Each structure stands twice: as structure tokens, then as C-alpha cells.
Amino acid sequence: MAQERAGTDAASRRGGVALDPAFWRERRVLLTGHTGFKGAWLALWLQSLGARVTGFSADRATRPSLFELARVGEGMQSIAGDVRDADAVAAALKASAPALVIHMAAQSLVRRAVARPRETYEINVMGTVNLLDAVRLHGDDVRAVLVVTSDKCYENRDWEWGYREHDAVGGHDPYSSSKGCAELVTDAFRRSFFAGRSPGAQQIGQHGARLASVRAGNVIGGGDWGEDRLVPDVMRAALAGERVRLRNPNSVRPWQHVLNPLSGYLLLAQALWDCPEHACGWNFGPPDEDARTVGWVVERIGALWPGGVQWVHDGGPQPHEQRYLKLDSSKARARLGWAPALGLEPALQSVVDWYRQLQAGADMRTVTLQQLESLQLATAAASDRGASAGIGAT
């Protein structure tokens, strides 16, 4: 504990934020979307930090899922419900009485959004409205709220440089557009109802909670079984000994291990607690060298997987997707001292190790907790490096 506190104090002196287990111990957290891939990893991390976690999620978990395989529900309370149901959201908020809310519930699949645009907007936009309105009306104990959107929230112009937090949001397809809309909803609620940095805001009814949004994308990690996502598609094919079909092998994406942005979310939540000026949008993306093509990622996984992985180009009709997308995370590095814990190569090794353990019949809760523990150590070291790099940054 003394070492943990010393690390926290040192990072604070340098202008960064260190992940502080004491902050999270017994902290009441409401996490929406906890049965999803990112949500399950975050729920497990919060449990390991000693937080009192309540999850709110519809029964949309994949089969299989990380939530089930790692028995994530054992260490938390779960409430079944749909974010499209405003009354259910409000009831969950009142029942859990959280001090901190992290909103991850979403329809996150690009192709499903094309097939079901109305559903996508209802979940991603009105679900965000319902959550923030519940906090406004019933969240007396809430001090900080994080709304998780996506790197695809930006108006993508296929620039070779990374998008910064002040760049315009938008979207050429229903999924991207819905995430841009969620950002606009969050900004409007922050300006109108919540505390924080709202220049020129005309606040109708001030709520003390600090409201921030976080943007990341193309996360990878063990336990992802989502449809039409690269690493799950590759691992399903590898486990079955089949070839994987790639829609856009030359598309460039900012790949990162799931715990990299999640560590940023936790650091930001801590910073929001005492610093309302952090109530704004934040990017959490990998370094430039980890923005790689789809084809490159598949080749690297194939080199790590026994027997390799074969792929073919799926040349059929596809929904619109931009070829190039990258985030600029300078603000998080400078103001939070955040830095990615794992580069892409070790992240891919971690992913392959997880699925090999699954194939071998291992206890996946134990495997996932072991990976989480080792990655927490890497995260602490990365945060320390990031805080040092942030000295003098503006």
C-alpha cells in the first residue's frame, strides 16, 4: 500500500494521474454494457480494485462470451435491462446509488447498423439520452460520468494524421453517425445540466456530476466473440482450421489491447473526481506505429498461432468503411500521464495465448485474471512513463 501511494504521489507531482486502488476500494460504480467484451474486461478490473460494481445490460452477450467464460458475474450485481427503456435505466440508477457511472452499452457492429439503422440509433443515441437524463433526475450521489463512444465518431476525411478532440464529429454510415450523435448529446447535456468546462454554457439546472466522453476503437483481447470483427473472425477460423474472409485487407486501423484504453478510462474517472476541467472529450489511441493494415494483423496472428492462419479477400458488396483512421491522444498523455501499456506485437501475443488456453480447456477466469494482473503492472509502468513525458506539456 505504501508503494502504491508513493507511486500515486509521484505521478501527481509530475502532473499525471496514477491508478490508485485506494480510490476504487468500495466505490459504487454503475457500469452499463457489462456483458459485452470491453464491459466484461472493465467489470473484472473494477472487481480486482475492490469496487462495488453494478452492471446494467440487455441479454445481448455473444455465445460464447468473456462474461460467461470468465464468470465475471460472480463478483458483482447484475441488472438485466435495455438502455432504450428509460424507466429501467432510472430504476437501475436508483437501486445501485452509484458514485460513478460508466456508460458502455451500445450496438457496436458496423454491418448490423447498416441492416438495422433504427435499432442502432435507438440504442446508441437514445440510450445515452436515457442514461444522462436518469443521472440528471435521480443521480444525487453521482459525482462523475464517463460516456464511451468510439474513434468512429469523427467526420472521417481519410487524413494521414490523427483526429484530435476538437475535430468535427460525423459519420458516413449509421454506426459512425450514431456515435457522433452520442457525442453531441453528451456535449449538450454537459453544457446544459452538468458541472465542468462548458464555455458560454447556459445551464438550466446545475448537477454536480462531471461528465466526460472517451473515444477509442479497434480494441483486441482475449474473449472477444463479436460478429464481423477482425480478431474474433480470425480466432474462430484458427480454432476451426478454416480460412478467414477479409473485407478490406488494406484498411488501416489503430489497433490496441483492450486494457490500454480501459486504463485511460479509469485514470480519467479519478481525475474527474476532483478536477471538473477534465469534463470534456478524450482520445485513447495507440502510437502511430501500431496503426496497421488488416492484412498485417492477420499475418502476425498467423505467425503466432500453431499451424498458421489462411485468409482470402471477400470481394462482395460491403458497407461503407473509411480506409484510414487514427487518433491523436496527446491530451491524455500530457494531462493524465496516460500511455498505452502494451504495443501491438505483445498485445497480439496476449490474445493468441488467451485463445490457446481456451483450446486447452483451462479455467478462463483464472487465465483472464492472470492476464489482467500482468497487464496492470505494465499499465502502471506505462502511466509512470507517460506522466514523466508529460512534464511541461500543455
PDB file of N, CA and C in Angstrom, residues 158 215 218 255 347 394:
ATOM      1  N   ASP A 158     -10.168  10.619 -44.147  1.00  0.00           N
ATOM      2  CA  ASP A 158      -9.027   9.812 -44.588  1.00  0.00           C
ATOM      3  C   ASP A 158      -7.711  10.569 -44.478  1.00  0.00           C
ATOM      4  N   ARG A 215     -13.063   8.148 -26.309  1.00  0.00           N
ATOM      5  CA  ARG A 215     -13.098   7.654 -27.681  1.00  0.00           C
ATOM      6  C   ARG A 215     -11.909   6.740 -27.933  1.00  0.00           C
ATOM      7  N   ASN A 218     -11.128  -0.302 -32.239  1.00  0.00           N
ATOM      8  CA  ASN A 218     -10.306  -1.406 -32.719  1.00  0.00           C
ATOM      9  C   ASN A 218      -9.500  -2.053 -31.601  1.00  0.00           C
ATOM     10  N   TRP A 255      -4.915  -0.292 -33.874  1.00  0.00           N
ATOM     11  CA  TRP A 255      -5.132  -1.457 -33.025  1.00  0.00           C
ATOM     12  C   TRP A 255      -4.488  -1.270 -31.656  1.00  0.00           C
ATOM     13  N   ALA A 347       0.508  -7.329 -27.589  1.00  0.00           N
ATOM     14  CA  ALA A 347      -0.947  -7.446 -27.464  1.00  0.00           C
ATOM     15  C   ALA A 347      -1.456  -8.642 -28.256  1.00  0.00           C
ATOM     16  N   THR A 394       1.551  21.059 -22.482  1.00  0.00           N
ATOM     17  CA  THR A 394       0.378  21.915 -22.316  1.00  0.00           C
ATOM     18  C   THR A 394      -0.760  21.354 -23.115  1.00  0.00           C
TER      19      THR A 394
END
